[in-house]
Coordinates of C-alpha atoms in Angstrom, one line a residue:
Chain A
M962 CA 54.1 15.3 -11.0
L963 CA 57.1 13.4 -9.5
E964 CA 56.6 11.0 -6.7
A965 CA 59.2 8.9 -5.0
R966 CA 58.0 6.2 -2.7
A967 CA 60.1 4.4 0.0
L968 CA 63.3 4.4 -2.0
C969 CA 65.9 2.1 -0.6
K970 CA 69.4 1.5 -2.0
S971 CA 72.6 0.0 -0.5
F972 CA 76.0 0.0 -2.0
G973 CA 78.2 -2.9 -0.8
G974 CA 75.9 -3.4 2.2
K975 CA 76.1 0.3 3.2
P976 CA 72.7 1.9 3.0
A977 CA 72.6 5.0 0.7
L978 CA 68.9 5.5 0.9
D979 CA 66.5 4.3 3.5
H980 CA 62.8 4.5 2.7
F981 CA 63.1 8.0 1.3
S982 CA 59.8 9.4 0.0
F983 CA 58.9 12.7 -1.4
T984 CA 56.5 14.3 -3.8
V985 CA 57.1 17.3 -6.2
H986 CA 53.9 18.9 -7.3
R987 CA 53.4 20.3 -10.8
G988 CA 55.1 23.7 -11.2
E989 CA 57.0 23.4 -7.9
I990 CA 60.7 23.8 -7.4
Y991 CA 61.8 21.2 -4.8
G992 CA 65.2 21.2 -3.2
L993 CA 67.2 18.2 -2.1
L994 CA 69.8 19.0 0.5
G995 CA 72.3 16.9 2.3
H996 CA 76.0 16.3 3.0
N997 CA 78.2 14.4 0.6
G998 CA 77.0 10.8 0.5
A999 CA 73.6 11.7 2.0
G1000 CA 71.9 10.1 -1.0
K1001 CA 71.0 13.0 -3.2
S1002 CA 72.8 11.8 -6.4
T1003 CA 71.5 8.3 -5.7
T1004 CA 68.0 9.6 -5.7
L1005 CA 68.5 11.4 -9.0
G1006 CA 70.1 8.2 -10.4
I1007 CA 67.0 6.2 -9.4
I1008 CA 64.7 8.8 -11.0
L1009 CA 66.6 8.5 -14.3
G1010 CA 66.8 4.7 -14.1
M1011 CA 70.6 4.8 -13.9
V1012 CA 70.6 3.2 -10.4
M1013 CA 68.4 0.2 -9.7
P1014 CA 66.7 0.7 -6.3
D1015 CA 66.6 -2.2 -3.8
G1016 CA 63.0 -1.1 -3.0
G1017 CA 60.5 1.6 -3.8
D1018 CA 59.7 3.3 -7.0
V1019 CA 59.5 6.7 -8.7
T1020 CA 56.6 7.8 -10.8
I1021 CA 56.7 10.7 -13.2
D1022 CA 53.3 12.0 -14.2
G1023 CA 51.9 8.7 -13.0
V1024 CA 54.3 6.5 -15.0
S1025 CA 56.6 4.2 -13.1
V1026 CA 60.3 4.5 -13.9
R1027 CA 61.0 0.9 -12.9
A1028 CA 58.3 -0.5 -15.1
H1029 CA 58.3 1.9 -18.1
R1030 CA 61.5 3.9 -17.9
S1031 CA 61.5 5.2 -21.5
Q1032 CA 57.9 6.4 -21.3
A1033 CA 58.5 7.9 -17.9
L1034 CA 61.5 9.9 -19.0
R1035 CA 59.9 11.2 -22.2
K1036 CA 59.2 14.6 -20.6
V1037 CA 62.3 14.8 -18.4
G1038 CA 65.4 16.9 -18.8
A1039 CA 68.4 16.6 -16.6
I1040 CA 71.5 18.7 -15.9
F1041 CA 74.5 17.4 -14.0
E1042 CA 77.4 19.0 -12.3
A1043 CA 80.3 19.1 -14.8
P1044 CA 78.2 17.8 -17.7
A1045 CA 80.3 15.4 -19.8
F1046 CA 79.8 16.2 -23.4
Y1047 CA 81.7 14.7 -26.3
D1048 CA 84.5 17.2 -26.3
Y1049 CA 85.7 16.4 -29.8
L1050 CA 82.3 17.3 -31.3
S1051 CA 80.8 20.7 -31.6
G1052 CA 78.0 21.8 -29.3
W1053 CA 75.6 21.5 -32.2
D1054 CA 76.6 17.9 -32.9
N1055 CA 76.3 17.1 -29.3
L1056 CA 72.7 18.3 -29.2
R1057 CA 71.9 16.4 -32.4
L1058 CA 73.4 13.2 -31.0
L1059 CA 71.7 13.5 -27.7
M1060 CA 68.4 14.4 -29.2
G1061 CA 68.7 11.3 -31.4
Y1062 CA 67.9 9.4 -28.2
S1063 CA 65.0 11.7 -27.3
G1064 CA 62.8 11.1 -30.3
G1065 CA 64.6 13.1 -33.0
F1066 CA 66.4 16.4 -33.7
D1067 CA 64.6 19.5 -34.8
P1068 CA 67.1 22.0 -36.1
A1069 CA 64.7 25.0 -35.8
A1070 CA 63.8 24.1 -32.2
A1071 CA 67.4 23.7 -31.5
R1072 CA 68.3 27.1 -32.8
D1073 CA 65.6 28.7 -30.7
T1074 CA 66.8 26.9 -27.5
I1075 CA 70.4 27.8 -28.3
A1076 CA 69.4 31.4 -28.6
Q1077 CA 67.5 31.3 -25.3
V1078 CA 70.6 30.0 -23.4
G1079 CA 72.8 32.5 -25.2
L1080 CA 75.1 30.1 -27.1
T1081 CA 74.4 31.0 -30.7
Q1082 CA 77.8 32.4 -31.4
R1083 CA 79.8 29.3 -30.2
I1084 CA 77.4 26.5 -31.0
H1085 CA 79.5 25.2 -33.9
S1086 CA 82.8 25.3 -31.9
K1087 CA 84.2 22.1 -30.4
V1088 CA 83.0 21.6 -26.8
R1089 CA 86.6 21.3 -25.7
T1090 CA 87.0 25.0 -26.3
Y1091 CA 84.0 25.9 -24.0
S1092 CA 84.3 27.4 -20.6
H1093 CA 82.5 25.8 -17.6
G1094 CA 79.7 28.4 -17.9
M1095 CA 79.2 27.6 -21.6
R1096 CA 79.1 23.9 -20.9
Q1097 CA 76.3 24.5 -18.4
R1098 CA 74.4 26.6 -21.0
L1099 CA 74.8 23.7 -23.4
A1100 CA 73.6 21.3 -20.7
L1101 CA 70.6 23.5 -20.2
A1102 CA 69.9 23.5 -24.0
Q1103 CA 70.1 19.7 -24.2
A1104 CA 67.8 19.4 -21.1
L1105 CA 65.3 21.8 -22.6
L1106 CA 65.2 20.5 -26.2
P1107 CA 62.8 17.6 -25.5
E1108 CA 60.4 20.2 -24.0
P1109 CA 60.4 18.6 -20.6
A1110 CA 57.7 19.0 -18.0
V1111 CA 60.2 18.0 -15.3
L1112 CA 63.7 19.3 -14.9
L1113 CA 66.3 17.5 -12.7
L1114 CA 69.2 19.7 -11.7
D1115 CA 72.1 18.0 -10.0
E1116 CA 74.5 20.6 -8.5
P1117 CA 74.0 22.7 -11.7
T1118 CA 75.6 25.9 -10.4
D1119 CA 78.8 24.3 -8.9
G1120 CA 81.8 26.0 -10.3
L1121 CA 79.9 28.9 -11.9
D1122 CA 80.9 32.5 -11.1
P1123 CA 78.4 34.7 -9.2
E1124 CA 77.1 36.2 -12.4
G1125 CA 76.6 32.7 -14.0
I1126 CA 74.8 31.5 -10.8
K1127 CA 72.4 34.5 -11.0
W1128 CA 71.8 34.0 -14.7
F1129 CA 71.1 30.3 -14.1
R1130 CA 68.8 31.0 -11.2
D1131 CA 66.8 33.6 -13.1
F1132 CA 66.5 31.4 -16.1
I1133 CA 65.1 28.5 -14.1
L1134 CA 62.7 30.8 -12.3
Q1135 CA 61.5 32.2 -15.6
L1136 CA 61.0 28.6 -17.0
R1137 CA 58.8 27.9 -14.0
R1138 CA 56.9 31.1 -14.6
D1139 CA 56.5 30.8 -18.3
R1140 CA 56.1 27.0 -18.7
G1141 CA 55.0 25.9 -15.3
M1142 CA 57.9 23.6 -15.2
T1143 CA 58.5 21.2 -12.3
V1144 CA 62.0 21.3 -11.0
L1145 CA 64.0 19.0 -8.6
F1146 CA 67.0 20.9 -7.5
N1147 CA 69.9 19.1 -5.8
S1148 CA 72.6 21.4 -4.4
H1149 CA 75.1 22.2 -1.7
L1150 CA 74.5 25.9 -2.1
L1151 CA 72.0 26.6 0.6
A1152 CA 71.5 30.2 -0.4
E1153 CA 70.7 29.1 -3.9
V1154 CA 68.2 26.6 -2.7
E1155 CA 66.6 29.2 -0.5
L1156 CA 66.3 31.6 -3.3
M1157 CA 64.9 29.1 -5.8
C1158 CA 62.9 26.4 -4.0
D1159 CA 59.4 26.3 -2.7
R1160 CA 60.0 23.3 -0.5
V1161 CA 63.1 21.4 0.6
A1162 CA 63.9 18.0 2.0
I1163 CA 67.1 17.4 3.9
L1164 CA 68.7 14.0 3.8
R1165 CA 71.1 12.6 6.3
D1166 CA 72.7 9.2 5.8
G1167 CA 70.0 8.3 3.3
K1168 CA 67.1 9.3 5.5
R1169 CA 64.8 12.3 5.3
V1170 CA 65.3 14.3 8.4
F1171 CA 63.3 17.4 7.3
E1172 CA 60.8 18.4 4.7
G1173 CA 59.0 21.7 4.6
A1174 CA 58.3 24.9 2.8
V1175 CA 61.2 27.4 2.4
G1176 CA 58.9 30.3 3.1
G1177 CA 57.9 28.8 6.4
L1178 CA 61.4 28.6 7.6
H1179 CA 62.0 32.3 7.9
D1180 CA 59.8 33.2 10.8
D1181 CA 59.9 31.0 13.8
A1182 CA 56.9 32.3 15.7
L1183 CA 58.2 30.8 19.0
L1184 CA 61.8 32.1 19.0
F1185 CA 62.7 35.7 20.0
D1186 CA 65.8 37.8 20.5
V1187 CA 65.2 39.9 23.6
A1188 CA 67.0 42.6 25.6
L1189 CA 65.6 42.6 29.2
D1190 CA 66.8 44.2 32.4
P1191 CA 67.3 42.9 35.0
W1192 CA 67.8 39.4 33.7
D1193 CA 67.4 37.4 36.9
R1194 CA 63.9 38.7 37.6
A1195 CA 63.0 38.5 33.9
L1196 CA 63.9 34.9 33.8
G1197 CA 61.6 34.1 36.7
L1198 CA 58.7 35.7 34.9
L1199 CA 59.6 34.0 31.7
H1200 CA 59.6 30.6 33.3
A1201 CA 56.3 31.4 34.9
C1202 CA 54.8 32.0 31.4
G1203 CA 56.2 28.6 30.3
G1204 CA 59.1 30.1 28.3
E1205 CA 62.8 29.2 28.3
L1206 CA 66.1 30.7 27.6
V1207 CA 67.7 28.9 24.7
A1208 CA 70.8 31.1 24.2
P1209 CA 72.1 34.3 25.7
G1210 CA 69.5 36.9 24.6
R1211 CA 67.3 34.3 22.9
I1212 CA 64.1 32.9 24.3
R1213 CA 61.6 30.3 23.2
L1214 CA 57.9 30.6 24.1
P1215 CA 55.6 27.6 24.4
H1216 CA 53.1 26.7 21.6
G1217 CA 50.1 29.0 21.7
A1218 CA 51.8 31.7 23.9
D1219 CA 51.1 35.3 23.1
P1220 CA 54.3 37.4 23.0
A1221 CA 52.2 40.6 23.7
A1222 CA 51.0 39.0 27.0
L1223 CA 54.6 38.2 27.9
V1224 CA 55.7 41.8 27.3
E1225 CA 52.8 43.0 29.4
S1226 CA 53.6 40.7 32.2
L1227 CA 57.3 41.7 32.1
V1228 CA 56.5 45.4 32.1
R1229 CA 54.0 45.0 35.0
G1230 CA 56.8 43.1 36.8
G1231 CA 59.1 46.1 36.5
I1232 CA 61.3 44.7 33.8
R1233 CA 62.7 47.0 31.2
V1234 CA 62.0 45.5 27.8
S1235 CA 64.2 47.3 25.2
A1236 CA 63.9 44.7 22.4
L1237 CA 61.8 41.7 21.4
A1238 CA 62.2 40.6 17.8
P1239 CA 61.1 37.3 16.2
V1240 CA 64.1 35.3 15.0
R1241 CA 64.4 35.0 11.2
R1242 CA 66.0 31.7 10.5
S1243 CA 67.8 31.0 7.2
L1244 CA 68.0 27.6 5.5
E1245 CA 71.6 27.5 6.6
D1246 CA 70.5 27.9 10.3
L1247 CA 68.0 25.0 9.9
Y1248 CA 70.6 22.9 8.0
M1249 CA 73.2 23.4 10.7
E1250 CA 70.6 22.7 13.5
I1251 CA 69.7 19.4 11.8
H1252 CA 73.2 18.3 11.2
H1253 CA 74.7 19.4 14.4
G1254 CA 71.8 19.2 16.7
A1255 CA 68.5 17.5 17.1
T1256 CA 66.4 16.4 14.2
A1257 CA 63.9 19.0 13.2
P1258 CA 60.3 18.2 13.1
N1259 CA 58.9 17.3 9.7
Chain B
M1302 CA 64.2 5.5 -38.8
L1303 CA 65.1 6.7 -35.3
F1304 CA 67.6 3.8 -35.0
V1305 CA 69.3 5.0 -38.2
Q1306 CA 69.5 8.5 -36.7
Q1307 CA 71.0 7.1 -33.5
L1308 CA 73.4 5.0 -35.5
R1309 CA 74.5 8.0 -37.6
G1310 CA 75.2 9.8 -34.3
E1311 CA 77.2 6.9 -33.0
L1312 CA 79.2 6.7 -36.2
R1313 CA 79.8 10.4 -36.2
K1314 CA 81.2 10.1 -32.7
L1315 CA 83.3 7.1 -33.6
F1316 CA 84.9 8.7 -36.7
A1317 CA 85.4 12.0 -35.0
R1318 CA 88.0 10.5 -32.6
P1319 CA 91.6 10.5 -33.7
R1320 CA 92.0 7.1 -32.1
T1321 CA 89.7 5.6 -34.7
W1322 CA 91.9 6.8 -37.6
M1323 CA 95.1 5.5 -36.0
G1324 CA 94.4 2.1 -37.4
Y1325 CA 93.9 3.4 -40.9
G1326 CA 97.2 5.3 -40.8
A1327 CA 99.1 2.3 -39.4
F1328 CA 97.8 0.0 -42.2
F1329 CA 98.8 2.5 -44.8
L1330 CA 102.4 2.4 -43.5
M1331 CA 102.3 -1.4 -43.2
E1332 CA 101.0 -1.8 -46.8
A1333 CA 103.8 0.5 -48.0
L1334 CA 106.3 -1.7 -46.1
I1335 CA 105.0 -4.9 -47.5
L1336 CA 105.0 -3.5 -51.1
F1337 CA 108.6 -2.4 -50.5
V1338 CA 109.6 -5.9 -49.4
Y1339 CA 107.8 -7.4 -52.4
K1340 CA 109.8 -5.1 -54.8
L1341 CA 113.1 -6.3 -53.4
E1342 CA 115.0 -8.5 -55.7
G1343 CA 115.5 -11.3 -53.1
S1344 CA 111.8 -11.3 -52.4
Q1345 CA 110.9 -11.6 -56.0
R1346 CA 113.4 -14.5 -56.4
H1347 CA 111.8 -16.3 -53.5
M1348 CA 108.3 -15.8 -55.1
R1349 CA 109.5 -16.9 -58.5
D1350 CA 110.9 -20.2 -56.9
L1351 CA 107.7 -20.8 -55.0
L1352 CA 105.5 -20.3 -58.0
E1353 CA 107.7 -22.3 -60.5
R1354 CA 108.0 -25.2 -58.0
N1355 CA 104.2 -25.3 -58.1
G1356 CA 104.1 -25.2 -61.9
L1357 CA 102.8 -21.6 -62.1
E1358 CA 104.1 -18.8 -64.2
F1359 CA 105.7 -15.9 -62.3
G1360 CA 104.5 -13.3 -64.8
T1361 CA 100.9 -14.3 -64.2
Y1362 CA 100.9 -14.6 -60.4
Y1363 CA 103.3 -11.9 -59.3
S1364 CA 100.4 -9.5 -59.3
S1365 CA 98.5 -6.8 -57.4
L1366 CA 95.9 -9.4 -56.4
T1367 CA 98.5 -11.8 -54.9
I1368 CA 100.1 -8.9 -53.0
T1369 CA 96.7 -7.8 -51.7
F1370 CA 96.0 -11.3 -50.5
T1371 CA 99.4 -11.4 -48.6
I1372 CA 98.7 -8.0 -47.0
M1373 CA 95.3 -9.2 -45.7
L1374 CA 96.7 -12.6 -44.6
V1375 CA 99.7 -11.2 -42.8
S1376 CA 98.3 -8.0 -41.3
M1377 CA 94.7 -8.4 -40.5
F1378 CA 95.0 -10.8 -37.5
L1379 CA 98.1 -9.4 -36.0
L1380 CA 97.7 -5.7 -36.5
G1381 CA 93.9 -5.4 -37.2
S1382 CA 93.0 -7.2 -34.0
I1383 CA 94.7 -4.4 -31.9
Y1384 CA 92.5 -1.7 -33.5
F1385 CA 89.3 -3.7 -33.4
A1386 CA 89.9 -4.5 -29.7
L1387 CA 90.8 -0.8 -29.0
V1388 CA 87.7 0.6 -30.6
A1389 CA 85.2 -2.0 -29.4
G1390 CA 86.8 -2.0 -25.9
D1391 CA 86.3 1.7 -25.7
I1392 CA 82.9 2.1 -27.0
V1393 CA 81.0 1.6 -23.8
A1394 CA 83.7 1.6 -21.1
K1395 CA 85.2 4.9 -22.2
E1396 CA 81.9 6.7 -22.3
N1397 CA 81.2 5.4 -18.8
E1398 CA 84.6 6.6 -17.6
D1399 CA 84.2 10.0 -19.2
G1400 CA 80.7 10.4 -17.8
N1401 CA 79.0 10.7 -21.3
L1402 CA 76.8 7.8 -20.6
R1403 CA 75.0 9.8 -17.8
M1404 CA 74.0 12.3 -20.4
V1405 CA 72.6 9.5 -22.6
F1406 CA 70.8 7.8 -19.7
A1407 CA 68.9 11.0 -19.0
R1408 CA 67.1 10.2 -22.3
P1409 CA 64.2 7.9 -22.8
V1410 CA 66.2 5.1 -24.4
S1411 CA 66.5 1.6 -23.2
R1412 CA 69.9 0.1 -22.3
L1413 CA 69.3 -2.7 -24.9
R1414 CA 68.7 -0.2 -27.6
L1415 CA 71.7 1.8 -26.7
L1416 CA 73.9 -1.3 -26.8
L1417 CA 72.3 -2.4 -30.2
V1418 CA 73.2 1.0 -31.6
K1419 CA 76.8 0.8 -30.3
Y1420 CA 77.2 -2.8 -31.4
T1421 CA 76.0 -2.0 -34.9
A1422 CA 78.4 0.9 -35.1
V1423 CA 81.3 -1.4 -34.0
S1424 CA 80.2 -4.0 -36.6
L1425 CA 80.2 -1.3 -39.4
Y1426 CA 83.6 -0.1 -38.3
T1427 CA 85.0 -3.6 -38.4
F1428 CA 83.7 -4.4 -41.9
S1429 CA 84.6 -0.9 -43.2
F1430 CA 88.1 -1.3 -41.9
V1431 CA 88.6 -4.7 -43.5
F1432 CA 87.4 -3.5 -46.8
F1433 CA 89.5 -0.4 -46.4
V1434 CA 92.6 -2.6 -45.9
G1435 CA 91.7 -4.7 -48.9
L1436 CA 91.0 -1.8 -51.2
S1437 CA 93.9 0.4 -50.2
G1438 CA 96.2 -2.6 -50.3
Y1439 CA 95.0 -3.3 -53.8
L1440 CA 95.3 0.3 -55.0
M1441 CA 98.9 0.6 -53.7
A1442 CA 99.8 -2.8 -55.3
L1443 CA 98.2 -1.6 -58.5
L1444 CA 100.5 1.4 -58.5
A1445 CA 103.5 -0.8 -57.8
V1446 CA 103.0 -3.8 -60.2
G1447 CA 100.1 -2.9 -62.4
R1448 CA 96.6 -4.3 -62.9
D1449 CA 97.4 -7.5 -64.9
G1450 CA 97.7 -10.9 -63.5
G1451 CA 95.8 -13.5 -61.5
L1452 CA 95.7 -14.5 -57.8
F1453 CA 97.9 -17.1 -56.1
V1454 CA 96.8 -18.3 -52.7
M1455 CA 98.9 -20.5 -50.3
E1456 CA 98.1 -20.9 -46.6
P1457 CA 99.8 -24.0 -45.3
R1458 CA 98.4 -23.9 -41.8
M1459 CA 94.8 -24.1 -43.1
K1460 CA 95.9 -26.3 -46.0
V1461 CA 94.6 -24.0 -48.7
F1462 CA 96.2 -23.7 -52.1
A1463 CA 94.6 -22.1 -55.1
A1464 CA 95.5 -20.3 -58.3
Y1465 CA 93.2 -18.0 -60.4
P1466 CA 94.8 -17.0 -63.6
E1467 CA 92.0 -14.6 -64.6
W1468 CA 91.9 -11.2 -62.9
W1469 CA 88.1 -11.1 -62.4
Q1470 CA 88.2 -14.6 -60.8
G1471 CA 90.9 -13.6 -58.3
A1472 CA 89.3 -10.2 -57.6
S1473 CA 85.9 -11.7 -56.9
R1474 CA 87.4 -14.3 -54.5
L1475 CA 89.3 -11.5 -52.7
A1476 CA 86.1 -9.5 -52.3
L1477 CA 84.4 -12.7 -50.9
A1478 CA 87.4 -13.2 -48.6
A1479 CA 87.1 -9.6 -47.3
A1480 CA 83.5 -10.3 -46.3
G1481 CA 84.7 -13.5 -44.5
I1482 CA 87.5 -11.6 -42.7
G1483 CA 84.9 -9.1 -41.6
V1484 CA 82.8 -11.8 -40.0
S1485 CA 85.9 -13.3 -38.4
M1486 CA 87.0 -10.0 -37.0
L1487 CA 83.6 -9.2 -35.7
T1488 CA 84.1 -12.0 -33.2
L1489 CA 87.1 -10.2 -31.9
S1490 CA 85.2 -6.9 -31.7
S1491 CA 82.3 -8.7 -30.0
L1492 CA 84.7 -10.0 -27.3
A1493 CA 86.1 -6.5 -26.6
F1494 CA 82.5 -5.1 -26.7
M1495 CA 81.4 -7.6 -24.1
F1496 CA 84.2 -6.7 -21.7
S1497 CA 83.4 -3.0 -22.4
C1498 CA 79.9 -3.5 -21.0
F1499 CA 81.3 -4.6 -17.6
K1500 CA 82.5 -2.2 -14.9
I1501 CA 86.0 -2.0 -16.3
K1502 CA 88.5 0.4 -17.6
P1503 CA 88.6 0.7 -21.4
A1504 CA 92.2 -0.3 -21.6
A1505 CA 91.5 -3.4 -19.5
A1506 CA 88.8 -4.4 -22.0
T1507 CA 91.3 -4.1 -24.8
I1508 CA 94.1 -5.9 -23.1
I1509 CA 91.9 -8.8 -21.8
T1510 CA 90.5 -9.3 -25.3
L1511 CA 93.9 -9.4 -26.9
T1512 CA 95.2 -11.7 -24.2
I1513 CA 92.4 -14.2 -24.7
L1514 CA 92.9 -14.2 -28.5
F1515 CA 96.7 -14.6 -28.3
V1516 CA 96.5 -17.3 -25.7
D1517 CA 94.0 -19.1 -27.9
M1518 CA 96.3 -18.8 -30.8
I1519 CA 99.4 -20.0 -28.9
L1520 CA 97.6 -23.0 -27.4
Q1521 CA 96.3 -23.9 -30.9
G1522 CA 99.9 -24.2 -32.0
F1523 CA 100.7 -26.8 -29.4
P1524 CA 101.0 -30.3 -31.0
F1525 CA 98.9 -31.7 -28.1
F1526 CA 95.9 -29.6 -29.2
K1527 CA 96.2 -30.5 -32.9
P1528 CA 93.2 -32.9 -32.8
Y1529 CA 91.2 -30.2 -31.2
E1530 CA 92.2 -27.3 -33.3
T1531 CA 88.7 -26.7 -34.6
C1532 CA 87.6 -25.9 -31.1
F1533 CA 89.8 -22.8 -31.0
V1534 CA 88.3 -19.4 -31.8
T1535 CA 91.3 -18.3 -33.7
W1536 CA 91.1 -21.4 -35.9
R1537 CA 87.5 -20.6 -36.7
M1538 CA 88.4 -17.0 -37.3
S1539 CA 90.9 -18.2 -40.0
A1540 CA 88.0 -20.0 -41.8
W1541 CA 87.8 -17.1 -44.3
V1542 CA 90.8 -18.7 -46.1
F1543 CA 88.5 -21.5 -47.1
L1544 CA 86.7 -18.9 -49.2
M1545 CA 89.8 -18.9 -51.4
E1546 CA 89.6 -22.6 -52.3
S1547 CA 88.8 -23.4 -55.9
H1548 CA 85.9 -25.6 -54.8
L1549 CA 84.1 -24.0 -51.9
S1550 CA 83.4 -26.5 -49.1
W1551 CA 80.1 -25.2 -47.8
P1552 CA 79.7 -27.6 -44.8
K1553 CA 83.1 -26.5 -43.6
L1554 CA 82.3 -22.8 -44.1
I1555 CA 78.8 -23.0 -42.6
E1556 CA 80.1 -24.8 -39.5
S1557 CA 82.8 -22.2 -38.9
Y1558 CA 80.6 -19.2 -39.5
A1559 CA 77.8 -20.7 -37.5
F1560 CA 80.3 -21.1 -34.7
L1561 CA 81.5 -17.5 -34.9
I1562 CA 78.0 -16.0 -35.3
G1563 CA 76.8 -18.0 -32.4
L1564 CA 79.7 -16.9 -30.3
D1565 CA 79.0 -13.2 -31.3
I1566 CA 75.4 -13.5 -30.2
S1567 CA 76.5 -15.1 -26.9
L1568 CA 79.1 -12.4 -26.2
F1569 CA 76.6 -9.7 -27.0
T1570 CA 74.0 -11.3 -24.7
V1571 CA 76.5 -11.6 -21.8
G1572 CA 77.6 -8.0 -22.3
W1573 CA 74.0 -6.8 -22.3
A1574 CA 73.1 -8.8 -19.2
A1575 CA 76.1 -7.2 -17.4
F1576 CA 75.2 -3.7 -18.7
Q1577 CA 71.5 -4.1 -17.9
T1578 CA 72.0 -4.9 -14.2
R1579 CA 74.7 -2.4 -13.5
D1580 CA 74.3 0.9 -11.6
F1581 CA 75.7 3.9 -13.2
K1582 CA 76.6 6.4 -10.6
T1583 CA 79.3 9.0 -10.3

């Protein structure tokens, strides 16, 4: 549905993106992670045609953004962190104005969408009187009005209270369920990305350093927390099986190793095995590993 | 049809901002001030001398039309230019600064179309403002001195002198002049609009525009540049006064307005080229 191929972009000679490629499949929620300046917003800027790439291209449903921007963006909605509306106009007028650039304003459709995002009571108030949460709801309404097939979310939950974050997350997940919407989610909030996304890519200095399914992160089949006694003899047996100690109480087994066989070997060797549990890694663990340790395999 | 809808949105935005109305308020005050001066005895005596020296009757030409002409002559370039530069200098740069452009760029609209909508809105604002000044000036003068009388025109710098004893003759020439002023002021708006398309603060776009115009006007006043005065933008912008001449000199008018319209197109094109190749990133 959304494909970025070898995106390159430099600002003042400093590379912001270096041959970054990814694909978001139809109905998938794809997360973009990275530190400030990693290239996430530049990627979104290129997708929307706001930033001209030095190389590479983005296609949306097969249509090139570089060659046919208007056609490519016809079915795209976008939400930015701190969306900048025209504060001196009402929410309704903002929607009417923005929809003027998306093929026309349909008041009936607008009323439905406004009701969906829960803004009916305040839609005719000036945007300057809106709270941050209400602005994000209005942002959601303007993104949904053109009935997009692809939704681009750039730090959409920043600054929202926990209740607002949960509402937003549930709303997006429901959109995917009901409409099969494709979502590109760019955020610093690792827990949110973990809860929402099917796959993630991690960027560092404009390069992709990881891409994988969020579900697959949780169980690392090779990493275990163990409680063994005595340790010195246990380590000898562990090394004999090809395993290694990676941290106090944490071991890694080689590819293809059977943990049951290791336990059997340890017990036969007179080692007391009081615990052996696979390590459940969070996205945060992975992110920290990548940013403070070695690059994870793609 | 979609263009009209987009233009309506742009105009709604433009006229929803208090800044846009500042100019209207300022002109109301200035018109009241000019009328007050006109009503002073000393001012009337000066006017009487001027008219009678030229063999014209004070009762006929001390009129609402003559006062309206004076208001437009005196105020438009000096005060109007500030508001045109302010509005046109803001229209792109301010939206970029505030982040509104990002919301628009998330829409399937080309940058050229976006600029065309904004430029059309600026043009309409410029013309509507000029006609507002003319009409409000006339209505206030009407209240002050009544409807009767003709139109007396004297502009020594452009060497224009004319007198229209009939009201309808004077009124039609004033309406024509308002259209001419609109085209002249559009050049100023175009200049500010062009700067607004660059990566620049809105205030900078306004200040640079006014600086260029005022420098042009000052240089034009130097005796050394007298033979080249027609090369100055501000001289061409004053060509609307030729529309007040008894016998319209079409070659002179066409030359000046072709110059101004050509300049407007060039300024828009340069602005568009800068806007088209820019990156918009937070």
